[in-house]
Amino acid sequence: MSNEQEIERHTIAVLVANEAGVLARVIGLFSGRGYNIESLTVAETDTTESLSRITIVTSGTKMIVEQIKNQLRRLVPVYKVADLTTDGPHVSRELALVKVAGAGEKRVESLRIADIFRANVIDSTNESFVFEVVGATEKVDAFIKLMEPLGLVDVSRTGVAAIARGANPL
Amino acid sequence: MAQHDTQMTGAEILLKALVDQGVEVIFGYPGGVVLPIYDELFKQNRLRHILVRHEQAAVHAAEGYARSTGKVGCVLVTSGPGATNTITGLTDALMDSVPLVCITGQVPTHLIGNDAFQEADIVGITRPCTKHNYLVKKADDLARTVHEAFHVAKSGRPGPVVVDLPKDVITGRGEYQPPSRMKTKYKPQVKGDLKAIEKAVEMIAAAKRPIFYVGGGVVNSGVAACQLLTQLVRMTGYPCTQTLMGLGAFPASDPLSVGMLGMHGTYEANLAMHGSDLIINVGARFDDRITGRLKDFAPTAKKIHIDIDPSSINKNVMVDHAVVGDAAHILEDMIKVWKAKQCRPHEKALKEWWATIDGWRGRNCLHYENSNKIIKPQYAIQRLYELTKYKNPYITTEVGQHQMWTAQHFKFEQPCHWMTSGGLGTMGYGLPSAMGVQVAHPGALVIDIAGESSIQMNIQEMATLCQHRLPVKVFILNNQYMGMVRQWQELIHGGRYSESHMEHHPDFVKLADAFGAVGLRATKPSEVDDVIKEMISVDRPVIVDVRTDASENCFPMIMPGMAHNEMVLGPEENVHVEPGSDEGGMVLV
Ligand SMILES: Cc1cc2nc3c(=O)[nH]c(=O)nc-3n(C[C@H](O)[C@H](O)[C@H](O)COP(=O)(O)OP(=O)(O)OC[C@H]3O[C@@H](n4cnc5c(N)ncnc54)[C@H](O)[C@@H]3O)c2cc1C
Ligand SMILES: Cc1ncc(C[n+]2csc(CCOP(=O)(O)OP(=O)(O)O)c2C)c(N)n1
Ligand SMILES: [Mg+2]
């Protein structure tokens, strides 16, 4: 019973027609039915068929996550819904641009940490850096957290992109 | 040059597409941007247009038309206020799975987003209250879009679809595409998985205290599905209960029927659900009005769910086995498998089960104290049933006590003869819906069983009925109250009747007269039969004002927050529930 009530996090890949309003339908479904969106990314991925791929990270009980997938499948311009979390192993990445401003020891420390995280400096001034960090959500979270005491001023994140391991398409 | 010959205006393309989709009737109301369509309508006589008095009524009329015929209902309205007036109707159709196509006008494409005159973002506004919607950007896309709209409306779980047409698309020129050229990726699953069906049949054959729980999905699936269901139920000899939306899917007079379940369902249906070891859900959605307190819903039962919409499965109630697909297809396969496996019900267990159920039936839960002084609403409905059943009437209702009493006391033997607003519970649904039914079945007896409050929500449609000579009968159970609200206030809010009494009502007899219809009234039980007979004999719209007992409550009732086995059977039980007593999970509210 307790298992049924446990909140799980799932990464869901949705293939949709690339037409006006599709994103509004998907987002409206989540807000209208009170589902969580932790991250959502979208871009056209197939120009010949005019398809976009939406990657959604959501959380809920098993029953709710099943509902989310079935509700998504009901939308007319949705062609495919896959639960990457349950369908087998997958990889996921997120990119963040992190602006840190400061001087002296803190500035040096931020560079040192960036090095450990393999983050690149893509802009710098005398009093600031913009780092580009790529990785799993947890890694990006950790990087941002470490930057906080070092003069973190701004963050822009892409949200999660995810794909199944192995040779097969969605 | 040949290219040019095949070009048509958007308005011409639209009407041709509707004709090719088999549309015969449009319920609508004109206005600025759709005038070119009305101009085309004027020039032809294939499509009949019913001019309503309010766009909400056009949608409910199309619902009545659709539900009583199994066809897709069609609506045409103008942009802005015309379109926003359809919202309640569209939401109603979405909740009750009614197939509709609603054509809305829109300001010209170059003005969209400009706050132009009578502009409303109708695709945005209707996104959550339609199955799908379209904004057509060029006349060349129009025919294909209309064909797909009909396909989406009627395929899978039916629902309303909006097609928004900017004025320049209506007046612009484009190519017509016949329905056969439509390509669509929308193809819901119809056939059920055979392995899953076999497993369902095995579970059904092994059950000892089974019950069929039948919903509106069987009616959606069609008359054939209802016949197959009836056949399967009779082959098993198991009890069968119906939801409000499922009434008529299985004949009410069949001894295997235990009536409606849920909040105002019968004692035997609810206790049979509660005590069963197997629930066979065919086309019902475990709505909160039928489950009651979720954690105590059918605690000992395994559950099979047959539904065309995967999102209905495991939504409120976790089931043990599901078969996804169309009810008719699945039932047909189930019967085949049952026969092929030579299944037999567990005879001894079934006999005991029926003995238990008959014990519950013996409580005679729909009993009420009749009177020879004051008209009891249940009595009025029973007399209406007895005196009209030979005509096999179509019944619609408004929302409230009268709706529940009708569900309890009117016996439906066939599908598609019962139209009511179940999911949204829309007061004002019944009269326009009856209008749509009458349009579809010109010679039939069509009755809207109404409350005096609900009827005033779309009373303007009396004029439409008179204009189009649609002899709908409005049978008002006039208790001078929003009875259902008054009942809750009595039982749950300490008898504080806050705003549930309308101090002033129109004189419905004079009102009928003013519209050009016939008005009748009954104030004593002895007058009921006479007004009903007179109502039937008049070949015009009629309003019957039946003055009923204002203090009558609708029982049985599962009080908010309670479970199936905690039904209240009648006023003698002296119920009192604290407001907001909803300890966890979904409850009846
Ligand atoms: C005042 C009031 C009181 C009410 N009290 C009660 C009550 O006591 N009891 C009661 O039952 N209701 C009551 N209702 C109605 C209730 O709110 C719901 O509307 C109703 O219970 C839902 O009926 P249903 O489960 O049959 O589902 P529907 O809304 O009819 O849904 C149909 C289901 O069948 C599926 N389906 C559709 N087409 C097909 C197909 N071709 N094949 C297979 N499946 C298909 C759909 O996906 C859906 O899951 C009341 C309403 C009001 C306004
Ligand atoms: C449009 C709308 N507004 C409000 C309600 C809430 N409501 C449900 S029943 C009811 C009272 C209905 O009164 P009446 O039509 O007289 O029917 P009765 O219950 O008296 O039979 C109300 C206000 C509703 N269902 N629909
Ligand atoms: Mg009333």
PDB file of C-alpha atoms in Angstrom, chain B residues 135-230:
ATOM      1  CA  LEU B 135      -8.046  27.107 -36.347  1.00  0.00           C
ATOM      2  CA  VAL B 136      -8.211  26.936 -40.141  1.00  0.00           C
ATOM      3  CA  LYS B 137      -5.743  29.323 -41.741  1.00  0.00           C
ATOM      4  CA  LYS B 138      -6.503  28.841 -45.439  1.00  0.00           C
ATOM      5  CA  ALA B 139      -9.434  27.736 -47.552  1.00  0.00           C
ATOM      6  CA  ASP B 140      -7.370  24.897 -49.036  1.00  0.00           C
ATOM      7  CA  ASP B 141      -7.140  23.288 -45.573  1.00  0.00           C
ATOM      8  CA  LEU B 142     -10.811  23.695 -44.791  1.00  0.00           C
ATOM      9  CA  ALA B 143     -12.341  20.529 -46.253  1.00  0.00           C
ATOM     10  CA  ARG B 144      -9.644  18.260 -44.832  1.00  0.00           C
ATOM     11  CA  THR B 145      -9.997  19.876 -41.418  1.00  0.00           C
ATOM     12  CA  VAL B 146     -13.778  19.506 -41.340  1.00  0.00           C
ATOM     13  CA  HIS B 147     -13.509  15.843 -42.329  1.00  0.00           C
ATOM     14  CA  GLU B 148     -10.929  15.215 -39.644  1.00  0.00           C
ATOM     15  CA  ALA B 149     -13.078  17.074 -37.108  1.00  0.00           C
ATOM     16  CA  PHE B 150     -15.938  14.636 -37.735  1.00  0.00           C
ATOM     17  CA  HIS B 151     -13.571  11.689 -37.573  1.00  0.00           C
ATOM     18  CA  VAL B 152     -12.167  12.846 -34.228  1.00  0.00           C
ATOM     19  CA  ALA B 153     -15.617  13.672 -32.801  1.00  0.00           C
ATOM     20  CA  LYS B 154     -16.991  10.186 -33.393  1.00  0.00           C
ATOM     21  CA  SER B 155     -13.931   7.906 -33.146  1.00  0.00           C
ATOM     22  CA  GLY B 156     -12.724   6.416 -29.902  1.00  0.00           C
ATOM     23  CA  ARG B 157     -14.307   8.116 -26.916  1.00  0.00           C
ATOM     24  CA  PRO B 158     -16.655  10.608 -28.591  1.00  0.00           C
ATOM     25  CA  GLY B 159     -16.532  14.309 -27.812  1.00  0.00           C
ATOM     26  CA  PRO B 160     -16.995  17.852 -29.070  1.00  0.00           C
ATOM     27  CA  VAL B 161     -14.649  19.361 -31.673  1.00  0.00           C
ATOM     28  CA  VAL B 162     -14.445  23.060 -32.530  1.00  0.00           C
ATOM     29  CA  VAL B 163     -13.457  24.333 -35.977  1.00  0.00           C
ATOM     30  CA  ASP B 164     -12.670  28.051 -35.893  1.00  0.00           C
ATOM     31  CA  LEU B 165     -13.026  29.801 -39.272  1.00  0.00           C
ATOM     32  CA  PRO B 166     -11.585  33.276 -39.836  1.00  0.00           C
ATOM     33  CA  LYS B 167     -13.679  35.430 -42.117  1.00  0.00           C
ATOM     34  CA  ASP B 168     -11.055  35.570 -44.885  1.00  0.00           C
ATOM     35  CA  VAL B 169     -10.999  31.765 -44.970  1.00  0.00           C
ATOM     36  CA  ILE B 170     -14.792  31.745 -45.306  1.00  0.00           C
ATOM     37  CA  THR B 171     -14.711  34.189 -48.195  1.00  0.00           C
ATOM     38  CA  GLY B 172     -11.396  33.075 -49.723  1.00  0.00           C
ATOM     39  CA  ARG B 173     -11.131  30.431 -52.429  1.00  0.00           C
ATOM     40  CA  GLY B 174      -9.670  26.986 -52.199  1.00  0.00           C
ATOM     41  CA  GLU B 175      -9.764  23.402 -53.369  1.00  0.00           C
ATOM     42  CA  TYR B 176     -12.362  20.925 -52.102  1.00  0.00           C
ATOM     43  CA  GLN B 177     -11.166  17.552 -50.841  1.00  0.00           C
ATOM     44  CA  PRO B 178     -13.639  14.675 -50.472  1.00  0.00           C
ATOM     45  CA  PRO B 179     -13.694  12.668 -47.211  1.00  0.00           C
ATOM     46  CA  SER B 180     -11.969   9.742 -48.941  1.00  0.00           C
ATOM     47  CA  ARG B 181      -8.828  11.869 -49.383  1.00  0.00           C
ATOM     48  CA  MET B 182      -8.543  12.704 -45.701  1.00  0.00           C
ATOM     49  CA  LYS B 183      -5.408  11.339 -44.053  1.00  0.00           C
ATOM     50  CA  THR B 184      -5.335  11.205 -40.293  1.00  0.00           C
ATOM     51  CA  LYS B 185      -3.050   9.777 -37.666  1.00  0.00           C
ATOM     52  CA  TYR B 186      -5.872   9.622 -35.122  1.00  0.00           C
ATOM     53  CA  LYS B 187      -6.815   5.946 -34.912  1.00  0.00           C
ATOM     54  CA  PRO B 188      -7.953   4.804 -31.468  1.00  0.00           C
ATOM     55  CA  GLN B 189      -7.949   1.108 -30.687  1.00  0.00           C
ATOM     56  CA  VAL B 190     -11.295  -0.550 -31.377  1.00  0.00           C
ATOM     57  CA  LYS B 191     -10.687  -4.289 -31.159  1.00  0.00           C
ATOM     58  CA  GLY B 192      -9.885  -5.650 -27.732  1.00  0.00           C
ATOM     59  CA  ASP B 193      -6.851  -7.859 -27.143  1.00  0.00           C
ATOM     60  CA  LEU B 194      -8.060 -11.458 -27.404  1.00  0.00           C
ATOM     61  CA  LYS B 195      -5.870 -12.775 -24.587  1.00  0.00           C
ATOM     62  CA  ALA B 196      -7.193 -10.072 -22.295  1.00  0.00           C
ATOM     63  CA  ILE B 197     -10.749 -10.934 -23.330  1.00  0.00           C
ATOM     64  CA  GLU B 198     -10.176 -14.613 -22.575  1.00  0.00           C
ATOM     65  CA  LYS B 199      -8.839 -13.781 -19.161  1.00  0.00           C
ATOM     66  CA  ALA B 200     -11.865 -11.544 -18.505  1.00  0.00           C
ATOM     67  CA  VAL B 201     -14.235 -14.350 -19.455  1.00  0.00           C
ATOM     68  CA  GLU B 202     -12.406 -16.756 -17.146  1.00  0.00           C
ATOM     69  CA  MET B 203     -12.693 -14.312 -14.271  1.00  0.00           C
ATOM     70  CA  ILE B 204     -16.389 -13.834 -15.029  1.00  0.00           C
ATOM     71  CA  ALA B 205     -17.084 -17.558 -15.120  1.00  0.00           C
ATOM     72  CA  ALA B 206     -15.253 -18.114 -11.826  1.00  0.00           C
ATOM     73  CA  ALA B 207     -17.077 -15.401  -9.881  1.00  0.00           C
ATOM     74  CA  LYS B 208     -19.427 -16.210  -7.038  1.00  0.00           C
ATOM     75  CA  ARG B 209     -20.897 -12.809  -6.242  1.00  0.00           C
ATOM     76  CA  PRO B 210     -20.530 -10.955  -9.556  1.00  0.00           C
ATOM     77  CA  ILE B 211     -22.195  -7.810 -10.827  1.00  0.00           C
ATOM     78  CA  PHE B 212     -22.202  -6.049 -14.184  1.00  0.00           C
ATOM     79  CA  TYR B 213     -21.710  -2.293 -13.797  1.00  0.00           C
ATOM     80  CA  VAL B 214     -22.758  -0.707 -17.056  1.00  0.00           C
ATOM     81  CA  GLY B 215     -22.230   2.880 -18.183  1.00  0.00           C
ATOM     82  CA  GLY B 216     -22.722   5.419 -20.907  1.00  0.00           C
ATOM     83  CA  GLY B 217     -19.879   3.906 -22.943  1.00  0.00           C
ATOM     84  CA  VAL B 218     -22.145   1.053 -23.975  1.00  0.00           C
ATOM     85  CA  VAL B 219     -24.697   3.572 -25.239  1.00  0.00           C
ATOM     86  CA  ASN B 220     -21.852   5.425 -27.011  1.00  0.00           C
ATOM     87  CA  SER B 221     -20.809   2.191 -28.639  1.00  0.00           C
ATOM     88  CA  GLY B 222     -24.270   1.856 -30.174  1.00  0.00           C
ATOM     89  CA  VAL B 223     -27.493  -0.102 -30.159  1.00  0.00           C
ATOM     90  CA  ALA B 224     -25.659  -3.274 -31.188  1.00  0.00           C
ATOM     91  CA  ALA B 225     -23.407  -2.994 -28.132  1.00  0.00           C
ATOM     92  CA  CYS B 226     -26.463  -2.726 -25.879  1.00  0.00           C
ATOM     93  CA  GLN B 227     -27.941  -5.842 -27.446  1.00  0.00           C
ATOM     94  CA  LEU B 228     -24.676  -7.745 -27.039  1.00  0.00           C
ATOM     95  CA  LEU B 229     -24.423  -6.620 -23.451  1.00  0.00           C
ATOM     96  CA  THR B 230     -27.968  -7.777 -22.764  1.00  0.00           C
TER      97      THR B 230
END
